[in-house]
Coordinates of C-alpha atoms in Angstrom, one line a residue:
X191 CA 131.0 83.4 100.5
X192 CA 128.5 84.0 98.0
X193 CA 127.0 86.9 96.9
X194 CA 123.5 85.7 98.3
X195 CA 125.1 84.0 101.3
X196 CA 126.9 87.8 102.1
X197 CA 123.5 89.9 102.0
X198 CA 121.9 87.7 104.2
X199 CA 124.5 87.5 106.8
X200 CA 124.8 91.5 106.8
X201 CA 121.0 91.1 106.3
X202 CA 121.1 90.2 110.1
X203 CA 123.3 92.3 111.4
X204 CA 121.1 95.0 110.2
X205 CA 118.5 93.6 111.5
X206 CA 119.8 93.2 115.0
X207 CA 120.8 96.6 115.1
X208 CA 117.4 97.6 114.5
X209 CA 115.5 95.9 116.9
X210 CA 118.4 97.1 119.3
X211 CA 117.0 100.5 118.5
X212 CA 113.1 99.7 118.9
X213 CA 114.4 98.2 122.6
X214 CA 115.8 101.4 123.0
X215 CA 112.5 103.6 121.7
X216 CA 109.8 101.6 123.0
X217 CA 107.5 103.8 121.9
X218 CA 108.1 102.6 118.9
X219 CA 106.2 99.0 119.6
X220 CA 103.8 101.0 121.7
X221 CA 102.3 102.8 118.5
X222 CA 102.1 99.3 117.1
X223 CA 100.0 98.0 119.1
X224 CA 98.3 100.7 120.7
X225 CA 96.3 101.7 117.4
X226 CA 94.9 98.5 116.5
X227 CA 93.4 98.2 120.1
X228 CA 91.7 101.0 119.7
X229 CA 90.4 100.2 116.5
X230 CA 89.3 96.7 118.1
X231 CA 87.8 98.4 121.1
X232 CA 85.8 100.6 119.0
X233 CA 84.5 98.3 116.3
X234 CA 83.7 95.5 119.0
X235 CA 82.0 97.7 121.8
X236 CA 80.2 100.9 119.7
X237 CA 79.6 99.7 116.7
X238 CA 79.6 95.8 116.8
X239 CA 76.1 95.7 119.0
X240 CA 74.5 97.3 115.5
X241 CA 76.7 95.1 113.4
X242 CA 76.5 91.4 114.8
X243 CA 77.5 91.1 118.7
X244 CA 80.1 88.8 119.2
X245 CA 80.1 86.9 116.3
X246 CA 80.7 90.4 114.4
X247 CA 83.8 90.4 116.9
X248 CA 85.2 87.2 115.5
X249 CA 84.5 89.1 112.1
X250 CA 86.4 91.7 112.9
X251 CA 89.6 90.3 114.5
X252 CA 90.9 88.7 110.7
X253 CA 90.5 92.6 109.6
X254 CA 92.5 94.1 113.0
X255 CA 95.4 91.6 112.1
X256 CA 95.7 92.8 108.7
X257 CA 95.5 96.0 108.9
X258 CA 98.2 96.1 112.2
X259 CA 100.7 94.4 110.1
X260 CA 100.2 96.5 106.8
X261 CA 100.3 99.4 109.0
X262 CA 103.1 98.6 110.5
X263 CA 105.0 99.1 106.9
X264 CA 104.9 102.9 108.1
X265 CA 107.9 101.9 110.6
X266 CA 109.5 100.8 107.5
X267 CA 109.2 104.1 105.7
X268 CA 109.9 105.8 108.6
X269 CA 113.3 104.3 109.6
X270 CA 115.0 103.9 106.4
X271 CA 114.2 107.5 105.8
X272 CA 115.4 108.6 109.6
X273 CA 118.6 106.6 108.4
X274 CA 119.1 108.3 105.2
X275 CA 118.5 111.8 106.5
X276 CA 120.9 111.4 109.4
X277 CA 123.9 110.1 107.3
X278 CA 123.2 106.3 108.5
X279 CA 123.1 104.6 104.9
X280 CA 126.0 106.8 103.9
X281 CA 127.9 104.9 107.2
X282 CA 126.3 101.6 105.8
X283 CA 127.9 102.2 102.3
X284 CA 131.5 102.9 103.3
X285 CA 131.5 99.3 104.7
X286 CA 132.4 96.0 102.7
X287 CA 128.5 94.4 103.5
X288 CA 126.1 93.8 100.8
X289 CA 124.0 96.5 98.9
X290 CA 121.3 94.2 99.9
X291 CA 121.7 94.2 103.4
X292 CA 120.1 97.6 104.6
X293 CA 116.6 97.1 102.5
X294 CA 116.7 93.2 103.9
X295 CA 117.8 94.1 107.6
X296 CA 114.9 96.6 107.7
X297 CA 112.4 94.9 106.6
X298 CA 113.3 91.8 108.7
X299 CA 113.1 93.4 111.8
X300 CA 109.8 95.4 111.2
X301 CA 108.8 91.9 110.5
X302 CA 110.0 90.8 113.8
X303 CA 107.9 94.0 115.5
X304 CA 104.5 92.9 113.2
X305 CA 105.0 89.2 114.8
X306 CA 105.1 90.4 118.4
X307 CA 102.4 92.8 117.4
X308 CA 100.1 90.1 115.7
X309 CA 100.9 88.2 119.4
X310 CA 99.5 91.2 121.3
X311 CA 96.5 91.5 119.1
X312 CA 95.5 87.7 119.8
X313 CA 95.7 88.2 123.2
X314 CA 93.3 91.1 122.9
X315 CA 91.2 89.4 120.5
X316 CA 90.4 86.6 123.1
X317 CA 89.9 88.6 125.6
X318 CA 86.8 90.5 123.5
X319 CA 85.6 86.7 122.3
X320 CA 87.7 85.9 119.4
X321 CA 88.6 82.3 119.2
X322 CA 90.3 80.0 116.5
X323 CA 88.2 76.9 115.7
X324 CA 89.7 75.8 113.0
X325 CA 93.0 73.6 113.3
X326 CA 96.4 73.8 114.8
X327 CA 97.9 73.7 110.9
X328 CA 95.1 75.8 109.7
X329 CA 96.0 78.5 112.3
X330 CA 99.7 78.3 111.7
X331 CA 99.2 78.5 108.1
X332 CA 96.9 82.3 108.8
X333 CA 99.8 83.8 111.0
X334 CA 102.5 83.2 108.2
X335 CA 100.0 84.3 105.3
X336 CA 99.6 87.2 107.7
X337 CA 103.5 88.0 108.4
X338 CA 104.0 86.8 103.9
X339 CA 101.6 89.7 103.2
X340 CA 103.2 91.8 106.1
X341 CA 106.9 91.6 104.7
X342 CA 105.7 91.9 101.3
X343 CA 104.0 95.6 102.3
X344 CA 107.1 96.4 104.1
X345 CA 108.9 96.5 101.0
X346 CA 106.3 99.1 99.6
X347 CA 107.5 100.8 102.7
X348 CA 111.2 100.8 101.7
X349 CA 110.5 102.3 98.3
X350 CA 108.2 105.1 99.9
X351 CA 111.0 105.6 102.6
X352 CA 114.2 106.0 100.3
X353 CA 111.7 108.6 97.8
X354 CA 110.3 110.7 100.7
X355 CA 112.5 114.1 101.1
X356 CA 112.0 114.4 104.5
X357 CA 111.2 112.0 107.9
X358 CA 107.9 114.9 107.8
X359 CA 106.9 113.7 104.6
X360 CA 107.4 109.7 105.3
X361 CA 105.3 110.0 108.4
X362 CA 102.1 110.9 106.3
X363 CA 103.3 109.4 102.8
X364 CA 103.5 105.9 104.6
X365 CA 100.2 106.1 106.4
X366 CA 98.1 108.0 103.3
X367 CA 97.7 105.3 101.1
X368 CA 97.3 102.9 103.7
X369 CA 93.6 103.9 104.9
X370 CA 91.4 103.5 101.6
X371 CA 93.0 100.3 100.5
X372 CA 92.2 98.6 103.9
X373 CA 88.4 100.6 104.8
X374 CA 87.8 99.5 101.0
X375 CA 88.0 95.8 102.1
X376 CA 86.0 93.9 104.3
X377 CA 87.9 94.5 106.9
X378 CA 84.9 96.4 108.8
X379 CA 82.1 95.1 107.1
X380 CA 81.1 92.8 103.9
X381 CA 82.6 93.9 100.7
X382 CA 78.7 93.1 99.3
X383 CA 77.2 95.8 101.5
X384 CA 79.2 98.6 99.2
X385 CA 78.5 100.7 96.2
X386 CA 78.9 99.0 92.6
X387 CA 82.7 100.5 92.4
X388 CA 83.5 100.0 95.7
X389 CA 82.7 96.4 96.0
X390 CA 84.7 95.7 92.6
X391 CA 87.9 97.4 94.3
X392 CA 86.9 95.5 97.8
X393 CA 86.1 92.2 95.9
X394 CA 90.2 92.4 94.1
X395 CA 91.6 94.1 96.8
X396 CA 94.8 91.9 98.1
X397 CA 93.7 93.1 101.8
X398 CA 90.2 91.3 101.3
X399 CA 92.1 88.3 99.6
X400 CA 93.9 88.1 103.0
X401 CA 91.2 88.4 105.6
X402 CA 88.8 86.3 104.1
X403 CA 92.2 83.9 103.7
X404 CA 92.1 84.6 107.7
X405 CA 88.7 84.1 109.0
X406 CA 88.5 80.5 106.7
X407 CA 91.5 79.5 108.8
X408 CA 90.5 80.7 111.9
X409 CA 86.8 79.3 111.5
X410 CA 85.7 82.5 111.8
X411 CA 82.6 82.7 110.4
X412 CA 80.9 86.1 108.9
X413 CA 77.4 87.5 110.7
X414 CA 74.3 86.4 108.3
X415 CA 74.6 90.7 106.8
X416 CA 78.3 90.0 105.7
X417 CA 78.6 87.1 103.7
X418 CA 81.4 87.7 101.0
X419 CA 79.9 88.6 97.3
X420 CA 80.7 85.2 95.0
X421 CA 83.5 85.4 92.9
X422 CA 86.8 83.8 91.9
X423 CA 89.0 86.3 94.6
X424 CA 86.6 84.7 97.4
X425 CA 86.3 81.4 96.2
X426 CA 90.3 81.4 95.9
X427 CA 91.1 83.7 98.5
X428 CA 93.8 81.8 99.8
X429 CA 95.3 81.3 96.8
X430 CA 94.9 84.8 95.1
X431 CA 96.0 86.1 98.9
X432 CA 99.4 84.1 98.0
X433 CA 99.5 85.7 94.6
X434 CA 99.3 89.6 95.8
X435 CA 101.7 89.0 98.2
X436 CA 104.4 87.3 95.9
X437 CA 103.2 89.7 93.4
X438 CA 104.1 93.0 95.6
X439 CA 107.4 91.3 96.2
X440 CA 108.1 90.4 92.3
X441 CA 107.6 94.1 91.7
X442 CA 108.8 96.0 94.9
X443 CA 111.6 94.6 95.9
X444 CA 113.5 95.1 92.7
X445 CA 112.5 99.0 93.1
X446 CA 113.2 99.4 96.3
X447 CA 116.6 97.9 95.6
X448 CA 116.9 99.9 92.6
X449 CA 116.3 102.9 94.5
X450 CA 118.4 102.1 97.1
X451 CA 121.1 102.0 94.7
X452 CA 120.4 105.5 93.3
X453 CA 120.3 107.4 96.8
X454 CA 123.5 105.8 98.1
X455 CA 125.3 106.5 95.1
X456 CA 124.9 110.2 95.7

């Protein structure tokens, strides 16, 4: 068995035994989803009559998807630092299974909760008006750039997770950074509508790269007041959405791993 072939396999294990434990603590998958309905419910029914009615609420369904599944990176922080603090990874090293397979177990199941969390979101979303019209392909093509940028953010999860000192200090460490980098987007509104500064960082952000990726899919188009800014990010945004998300992974997952390494050798 190779040593690929190996991490995988215990990769899945892992994984199972994770999502065993998320059956057991459903609260878990409640906080999921719970959050981003709120922030649909809100945005749709108190502020989207100033913002654009229901076509704002088409806008704003591409921006609930992203940032459910980048939120949901905190799970990842949370439960490999849970793990490390109760003694869980030093259990995991005393076995013959792959380094690998802890990091890749973790993040495969949180991907598993983000899929049936992007599934519970859809359902909302048409029941406040949001529809796809664009194609079947186009459509399938969104959800996996969605759950590509979701697995890629769970791996800045992992790092966070195996630095944090305490499961305290992971619970606000994997949420903190979380709320500029997806306000500062157009998530909410058009990156145009912002300060100088702000609409460079919006314009570049990898969260804008992936909504606007969304909403072309989708067909969803933007009310007349939030048009996207021109640019190359917008004008490529499926492409530079690709990009950040293999680009997080080219740079995370060799730290994480790194990490990894470094706290279970103690």
């Amino acid at each position: 068995m190779t040593v690929l072939t190996q991490g995988l396999r215990d990769g899945g294990i892992v994984a199972w035994r994770n999502l065993l434990n998320v059956r057991r603590n459903a609260d878990w998958l409640f906080a999921a989803v719970v959050q981003p309905i709120m922030f649909v419910l809100l945005f749709a029914y108190v502020f989207g009559g100033a913002l654009g009615g229901g076509q704002y609420r088409e806008f704003l369904i591409a921006g609930i998807f992203v940032q459910t599944i980048a939120f949901n990176s905190a799970f990842t922080v949370i439960g490999l630092c849970n793990d490390l603090q109760k003694g869980i990874i030093d259990r995991f090293r005393s076995l013959p299974m792959s380094r690998l397979a802890v990091l890749l177990g973790r993040t495969t199941s949180d991907l598993v909760v983000s899929s049936l969390a992007l599934l519970i979101m859809s359902l909302c979303g048409l029941l406040v008006g949001w529809r796809i019209r664009g194609s079947f392909l186009d459509a399938v093509l969104a959800y996996l750039l969605l759950l590509l940028f979701g697995f890629a953010m769970s791996w800045i999860g992992a790092l966070i997770g195996l630095s944090a000192p305490s499961v305290e200090v992971a619970q606000s460490a994997g949420l903190m950074w979380l709320f500029p980098l997806s306000f500062i987007s157009s998530a909410f509104v058009g990156a145009g509508t912002m300060p100088g500064p702000l609409r460079v960082i919006a314009e570049w952000n990898p969260f804008t790269a992936v909504i606007q990726s969304v909403r072309d899919l989708f067909g969803n188009e933007a009310p007349p007041n939030m048009v996207p800014p021109p640019g190359w990010p917008a004008d490529n945004a499926v492409l530079y959405a690709l990009l950040s998300s293999f680009a997080i992974l080219a740079v995370f997952v060799p730290l994480a791993v790194a990490k990894y390494r470094r706290v279970a050798s103690k």
